[in-house]
Amino acid sequence: MALSLGWRAFAPLPMSHCGVSLKAVRSSGLALSPWGRCPWRGTGSFSDPEMKAFLEENTEVTNRGSLTPEIQLRLLTPRCKFWWERADLWPHSDPYWAIYWPGGQALSRYLLDNPDVVRGKSVLDLGSGCGATAIAAKMSGASRILANDIDPIAGMAITLNCELNQLNPLPILTKNILDLEQDKWDLVVLGDMFYDEDLADGLHHWLKNCFWTHRTRVLIGDPGRPQFSGHSIQHQLRKVVEYSLPEPTRRENNGLTTSTVWDFQP
Ligand SMILES: C[S@@+](CC[C@H](N)C(=O)[O-])C[C@H]1O[C@@H](n2cnc3c(N)ncnc32)[C@H](O)[C@@H]1O
């Protein structure tokens, strides 16, 4: 049974899947991602024609079923072969960039509805995935944006998604910036990044530094994952807005019903 449920089972279980990958990164001693063979690492070109063709063939362009119908994305949907295919036949690292997670949906909705939050500001989208929140920031007038994700294939997906939304490609960085010195940003946004306890601790530490060094504003989108709700960061949050999730997102996320934007105030 598990054989034909590969990608359907994937969306509701981000913690276990991502957890494995992240532990691999951390214990490997590598500063970057574990996909060393991948040619798209770093800030280089995200236009490899073979990879582009693979992504185009194995995703569907959609704006349905999310909180932000104004953003088109290439995602893994039930109309894609690999949604139904055995997970081990997918030839790359787990495609978190191919799902528009509820935390990112809430953040993007908030930025689109409240452009003043980003207009003229520098914005870092940490753990950008499909890039939707970075795209929302751009649509709302952010002056400088960096989409950061340790998965180099996410870089390619973000580039394709910018194109879909008639935007110039956004700058992308695929280094693990949690190990690097802090840059100055007006705003850091994180959608659905608190799904693993070690990662949550690392992010909390990094975000505190960011706030105290540069007075950076930090907005977090989360649908109530236990690694977030049970984390000590809870004492340093102010609720900004809570959204009711659309039915398709609920179905694909194990019955999660809402997603909330939080303002981090250490
Ligand atoms: C659950 S997905 C969320 C994606 C997107 N923000 C959204 O809400 O749709 C988490 C993403 O974080 C990325 N990630 C994990 N650890 C990271 C790190 N240390 N730095 C940057 N990205 C990371 C993963 O590759 C994955 O794309």
CSV table of C-alpha atoms and ligand atoms in Angstrom, one decimal:
chain,number,residue,atom,x,y,z
A,1,MET,CA,0.0,0.0,0.0
A,2,ALA,CA,2.8,2.4,0.9
A,3,LEU,CA,4.1,2.0,-2.6
A,4,SER,CA,1.3,3.8,-4.3
A,5,LEU,CA,0.8,6.4,-1.6
A,6,GLY,CA,4.3,8.0,-1.9
A,7,TRP,CA,3.5,11.7,-2.5
A,8,ARG,CA,0.1,11.7,-1.0
A,9,ALA,CA,1.5,10.5,2.3
A,10,PHE,CA,4.2,13.2,2.0
A,11,ALA,CA,2.3,16.3,2.5
A,12,PRO,CA,0.7,15.5,5.9
A,13,LEU,CA,4.0,14.2,7.3
A,14,PRO,CA,6.5,17.0,6.9
A,15,MET,CA,8.1,16.5,10.3
A,16,SER,CA,9.4,13.0,9.8
A,17,HIS,CA,10.5,13.5,6.3
A,18,CYS,CA,12.2,16.9,6.8
A,19,GLY,CA,13.6,15.8,10.1
A,20,VAL,CA,15.6,13.0,8.5
A,21,SER,CA,17.0,15.4,5.9
A,22,LEU,CA,17.9,18.0,8.4
A,23,LYS,CA,19.6,15.7,10.8
A,24,ALA,CA,21.6,14.5,7.8
A,25,VAL,CA,22.7,18.1,7.1
A,26,ARG,CA,23.6,18.8,10.6
A,27,SER,CA,25.5,15.7,11.3
A,28,SER,CA,27.4,15.7,8.0
A,29,GLY,CA,29.4,18.7,9.1
A,30,LEU,CA,28.6,20.4,5.8
A,31,ALA,CA,27.7,24.0,6.0
A,32,LEU,CA,25.4,23.6,3.0
A,33,SER,CA,22.9,21.0,1.9
A,34,PRO,CA,23.6,17.3,1.6
A,35,TRP,CA,23.0,17.3,-2.1
A,36,GLY,CA,26.6,18.0,-3.0
A,37,ARG,CA,26.3,16.6,-6.5
A,38,CYS,CA,23.8,19.1,-7.5
A,39,PRO,CA,25.0,21.8,-9.9
A,40,TRP,CA,22.6,24.5,-8.8
A,41,ARG,CA,24.1,25.0,-5.4
A,42,GLY,CA,25.0,28.6,-4.3
A,43,THR,CA,23.9,31.8,-5.8
A,44,GLY,CA,24.7,30.7,-9.4
A,45,SER,CA,22.4,30.2,-12.3
A,46,PHE,CA,19.1,28.5,-11.8
A,47,SER,CA,18.5,27.9,-15.4
A,48,ASP,CA,19.8,24.4,-16.1
A,49,PRO,CA,17.7,23.3,-19.1
A,50,GLU,CA,17.5,19.6,-18.0
A,51,MET,CA,16.3,20.4,-14.5
A,52,LYS,CA,13.9,23.0,-15.9
A,53,ALA,CA,12.4,20.4,-18.2
A,54,PHE,CA,12.1,17.9,-15.4
A,55,LEU,CA,10.3,20.4,-13.1
A,56,GLU,CA,8.0,21.5,-15.9
A,57,GLU,CA,7.2,17.9,-16.8
A,58,ASN,CA,6.5,16.8,-13.2
A,59,THR,CA,4.6,19.7,-11.7
A,60,GLU,CA,1.3,21.4,-12.5
A,61,VAL,CA,0.8,25.2,-12.7
A,62,THR,CA,-2.0,26.0,-10.3
A,63,ASN,CA,-3.4,28.9,-8.2
A,64,ARG,CA,-6.2,26.8,-6.8
A,65,GLY,CA,-6.8,25.6,-3.2
A,66,SER,CA,-4.5,28.0,-1.4
A,67,LEU,CA,-5.0,31.3,0.5
A,68,THR,CA,-3.4,33.3,-2.4
A,69,PRO,CA,-5.2,32.7,-5.7
A,70,GLU,CA,-3.3,35.6,-7.2
A,71,ILE,CA,-0.1,33.7,-7.1
A,72,GLN,CA,0.6,30.9,-9.7
A,73,LEU,CA,2.9,28.1,-8.7
A,74,ARG,CA,4.3,24.9,-10.1
A,75,LEU,CA,3.4,22.3,-7.6
A,76,LEU,CA,3.1,18.6,-7.2
A,77,THR,CA,-0.6,17.9,-7.5
A,78,PRO,CA,-2.8,14.8,-7.9
A,79,ARG,CA,-2.5,15.3,-11.7
A,80,CYS,CA,1.2,14.7,-11.6
A,81,LYS,CA,2.8,11.3,-12.1
A,82,PHE,CA,4.9,11.4,-8.9
A,83,TRP,CA,2.0,12.2,-6.7
A,84,TRP,CA,1.0,8.6,-7.2
A,85,GLU,CA,4.3,7.1,-7.9
A,86,ARG,CA,6.5,5.2,-5.4
A,87,ALA,CA,8.4,7.8,-3.4
A,88,ASP,CA,11.7,6.1,-4.0
A,89,LEU,CA,11.4,6.6,-7.7
A,90,TRP,CA,11.7,10.4,-7.3
A,91,PRO,CA,15.3,11.0,-8.4
A,92,HIS,CA,16.0,14.1,-6.3
A,93,SER,CA,15.9,15.2,-2.6
A,94,ASP,CA,12.4,15.4,-1.1
A,95,PRO,CA,10.6,18.2,-3.0
A,96,TYR,CA,9.4,20.5,-0.2
A,97,TRP,CA,9.4,23.2,-2.8
A,98,ALA,CA,6.6,21.4,-4.7
A,99,ILE,CA,4.1,22.0,-1.9
A,100,TYR,CA,2.7,25.3,-0.8
A,101,TRP,CA,2.7,24.9,3.0
A,102,PRO,CA,0.0,26.4,5.2
A,103,GLY,CA,2.5,28.5,7.1
A,104,GLY,CA,3.7,30.1,3.9
A,105,GLN,CA,0.2,30.6,2.7
A,106,ALA,CA,-0.8,32.6,5.7
A,107,LEU,CA,2.3,34.8,5.5
A,108,SER,CA,1.8,35.4,1.8
A,109,ARG,CA,-1.9,36.3,2.3
A,110,TYR,CA,-0.9,38.7,5.1
A,111,LEU,CA,1.8,40.4,2.9
A,112,LEU,CA,-0.6,40.8,0.0
A,113,ASP,CA,-3.3,42.3,2.1
A,114,ASN,CA,-0.9,44.6,4.0
A,115,PRO,CA,1.6,45.9,1.5
A,116,ASP,CA,2.8,48.6,4.0
A,117,VAL,CA,4.5,45.8,5.9
A,118,VAL,CA,7.0,45.3,3.1
A,119,ARG,CA,6.8,48.3,0.7
A,120,GLY,CA,10.3,49.7,0.2
A,121,LYS,CA,11.8,47.2,2.7
A,122,SER,CA,14.5,44.6,2.4
A,123,VAL,CA,13.0,41.1,3.0
A,124,LEU,CA,14.6,37.7,3.6
A,125,ASP,CA,12.4,34.7,3.0
A,126,LEU,CA,14.1,32.0,5.0
A,127,GLY,CA,13.2,28.4,3.9
A,128,SER,CA,11.5,29.8,0.8
A,129,GLY,CA,10.4,26.5,-0.7
A,130,CYS,CA,8.3,27.3,-3.8
A,131,GLY,CA,9.1,31.0,-3.2
A,132,ALA,CA,5.4,32.1,-2.8
A,133,THR,CA,6.1,34.4,0.2
A,134,ALA,CA,9.1,36.0,-1.5
A,135,ILE,CA,6.8,36.5,-4.6
A,136,ALA,CA,4.1,38.0,-2.3
A,137,ALA,CA,6.7,40.4,-0.9
A,138,LYS,CA,7.7,41.4,-4.4
A,139,MET,CA,4.1,42.0,-5.5
A,140,SER,CA,3.6,44.2,-2.4
A,141,GLY,CA,6.6,46.4,-3.2
A,142,ALA,CA,9.5,45.1,-1.2
A,143,SER,CA,12.7,46.9,-2.5
A,144,ARG,CA,15.1,44.0,-2.0
A,145,ILE,CA,14.3,40.4,-1.6
A,146,LEU,CA,16.4,37.3,-1.0
A,147,ALA,CA,14.9,33.8,-1.2
A,148,ASN,CA,16.9,31.4,0.9
A,149,ASP,CA,16.5,27.6,0.9
A,150,ILE,CA,19.1,24.9,1.4
A,151,ASP,CA,17.6,22.8,-1.4
A,152,PRO,CA,19.2,23.9,-4.7
A,153,ILE,CA,16.2,22.6,-6.6
A,154,ALA,CA,14.0,25.0,-4.7
A,155,GLY,CA,16.1,27.7,-6.4
A,156,MET,CA,15.1,26.5,-9.8
A,157,ALA,CA,11.4,26.2,-8.7
A,158,ILE,CA,11.5,29.7,-7.3
A,159,THR,CA,12.9,31.0,-10.6
A,160,LEU,CA,10.2,29.3,-12.6
A,161,ASN,CA,7.5,30.5,-10.2
A,162,CYS,CA,8.7,34.1,-10.6
A,163,GLU,CA,8.4,33.8,-14.3
A,164,LEU,CA,4.9,32.4,-14.0
A,165,ASN,CA,3.9,35.5,-12.1
A,166,GLN,CA,5.6,37.9,-14.6
A,167,LEU,CA,8.3,38.8,-12.2
A,168,ASN,CA,12.0,39.1,-12.9
A,169,PRO,CA,13.9,36.2,-11.2
A,170,LEU,CA,14.5,36.9,-7.5
A,171,PRO,CA,18.0,36.6,-6.0
A,172,ILE,CA,18.3,33.2,-4.4
A,173,LEU,CA,20.8,31.8,-1.9
A,174,THR,CA,21.1,28.1,-1.2
A,175,LYS,CA,23.6,28.3,1.6
A,176,ASN,CA,22.6,27.5,5.2
A,177,ILE,CA,22.7,31.0,6.5
A,178,LEU,CA,22.0,29.8,10.1
A,179,ASP,CA,25.7,29.2,10.2
A,180,LEU,CA,26.7,32.5,8.8
A,181,GLU,CA,27.1,36.0,10.1
A,182,GLN,CA,23.9,38.0,10.1
A,183,ASP,CA,23.1,40.4,7.3
A,184,LYS,CA,20.9,43.3,7.9
A,185,TRP,CA,17.3,42.9,6.8
A,186,ASP,CA,14.2,45.1,7.6
A,187,LEU,CA,12.0,42.0,7.7
A,188,VAL,CA,12.6,38.2,7.9
A,189,VAL,CA,9.7,35.9,7.0
A,190,LEU,CA,9.6,32.2,7.7
A,191,GLY,CA,6.7,30.0,6.5
A,192,ASP,CA,6.3,26.6,8.1
A,193,MET,CA,9.9,26.3,9.2
A,194,PHE,CA,9.3,25.0,12.7
A,195,TYR,CA,8.7,21.3,11.9
A,196,ASP,CA,11.8,19.8,13.5
A,197,GLU,CA,13.0,20.4,17.1
A,198,ASP,CA,16.7,20.9,16.3
A,199,LEU,CA,15.9,23.3,13.5
A,200,ALA,CA,13.4,25.2,15.7
A,201,ASP,CA,16.2,25.7,18.3
A,202,GLY,CA,18.6,26.8,15.6
A,203,LEU,CA,16.1,29.2,14.1
A,204,HIS,CA,15.2,30.7,17.5
A,205,HIS,CA,18.8,31.4,18.3
A,206,TRP,CA,19.4,32.9,14.9
A,207,LEU,CA,16.3,35.1,15.0
A,208,LYS,CA,17.1,36.4,18.4
A,209,ASN,CA,20.5,37.5,17.2
A,210,CYS,CA,18.9,39.1,14.1
A,211,PHE,CA,16.5,41.0,16.2
A,212,TRP,CA,19.0,42.2,18.8
A,213,THR,CA,21.8,43.0,16.3
A,214,HIS,CA,19.7,44.8,13.6
A,215,ARG,CA,16.3,45.3,15.1
A,216,THR,CA,15.0,43.2,12.3
A,217,ARG,CA,11.2,42.5,12.3
A,218,VAL,CA,10.5,38.8,12.1
A,219,LEU,CA,7.1,37.3,10.9
A,220,ILE,CA,6.5,33.6,11.3
A,221,GLY,CA,3.7,31.6,9.6
A,222,ASP,CA,2.7,28.4,11.3
A,223,PRO,CA,-0.4,26.2,11.3
A,224,GLY,CA,0.1,24.9,14.9
A,225,ARG,CA,2.8,22.3,14.5
A,226,PRO,CA,3.8,20.8,17.8
A,227,GLN,CA,7.5,21.8,17.3
A,228,PHE,CA,6.3,25.4,17.2
A,229,SER,CA,3.4,25.3,19.7
A,230,GLY,CA,5.6,23.5,22.3
A,231,HIS,CA,8.7,25.6,21.8
A,232,SER,CA,10.0,28.2,24.2
A,233,ILE,CA,9.7,30.8,21.3
A,234,GLN,CA,6.0,30.9,22.2
A,235,HIS,CA,6.7,33.3,25.1
A,236,GLN,CA,8.1,35.8,22.6
A,237,LEU,CA,5.3,35.9,20.0
A,238,ARG,CA,2.4,38.3,19.3
A,239,LYS,CA,-0.5,37.0,17.2
A,240,VAL,CA,-1.0,39.1,14.1
A,241,VAL,CA,-3.7,37.3,12.2
A,242,GLU,CA,-5.2,33.8,11.9
A,243,TYR,CA,-6.6,32.4,8.6
A,244,SER,CA,-9.0,29.6,8.0
A,245,LEU,CA,-7.3,27.2,5.6
A,246,PRO,CA,-9.0,26.3,2.3
A,247,GLU,CA,-10.4,22.8,2.1
A,248,PRO,CA,-7.8,21.4,-0.3
A,249,THR,CA,-5.0,22.6,2.0
A,250,ARG,CA,-6.7,21.0,5.0
A,251,ARG,CA,-7.0,17.7,3.2
A,252,GLU,CA,-3.4,17.7,2.2
A,253,ASN,CA,-2.2,18.6,5.7
A,254,ASN,CA,-3.8,16.0,7.9
A,255,GLY,CA,-6.7,18.1,8.9
A,256,LEU,CA,-4.9,21.3,10.0
A,257,THR,CA,-7.7,23.9,9.9
A,258,THR,CA,-6.0,27.3,10.5
A,259,SER,CA,-2.7,29.0,9.9
A,260,THR,CA,-1.4,32.0,11.9
A,261,VAL,CA,1.1,34.8,11.4
A,262,TRP,CA,3.1,35.7,14.5
A,263,ASP,CA,5.3,38.7,15.2
A,264,PHE,CA,8.5,37.6,17.0
A,265,GLN,CA,9.2,40.0,19.9
A,266,PRO,CA,12.0,38.7,22.1
B,1,LIG,C1,8.0,23.0,5.1
B,1,LIG,S1,8.9,23.8,3.8
B,1,LIG,C2,8.2,25.5,3.8
B,1,LIG,C3,8.4,26.2,2.5
B,1,LIG,C4,7.8,27.5,2.3
B,1,LIG,N1,8.3,28.5,3.3
B,1,LIG,C5,6.3,27.4,2.5
B,1,LIG,O1,5.7,27.8,3.5
B,1,LIG,O2,5.6,26.9,1.5
B,1,LIG,C6,10.5,24.1,4.6
B,1,LIG,C7,11.6,24.6,3.7
B,1,LIG,O3,12.7,24.9,4.5
B,1,LIG,C8,13.9,24.5,3.8
B,1,LIG,N2,14.9,24.5,4.9
B,1,LIG,C9,15.1,23.6,5.8
B,1,LIG,N3,16.2,24.0,6.6
B,1,LIG,C10,16.6,25.2,6.1
B,1,LIG,C11,17.7,26.0,6.5
B,1,LIG,N4,18.5,25.8,7.5
B,1,LIG,N5,17.9,27.2,5.8
B,1,LIG,C12,17.1,27.4,4.7
B,1,LIG,N6,16.1,26.6,4.3
B,1,LIG,C13,15.8,25.5,5.0
B,1,LIG,C14,13.5,23.2,3.2
B,1,LIG,O4,14.4,22.9,2.1
B,1,LIG,C15,12.1,23.5,2.7
B,1,LIG,O5,12.0,24.0,1.4
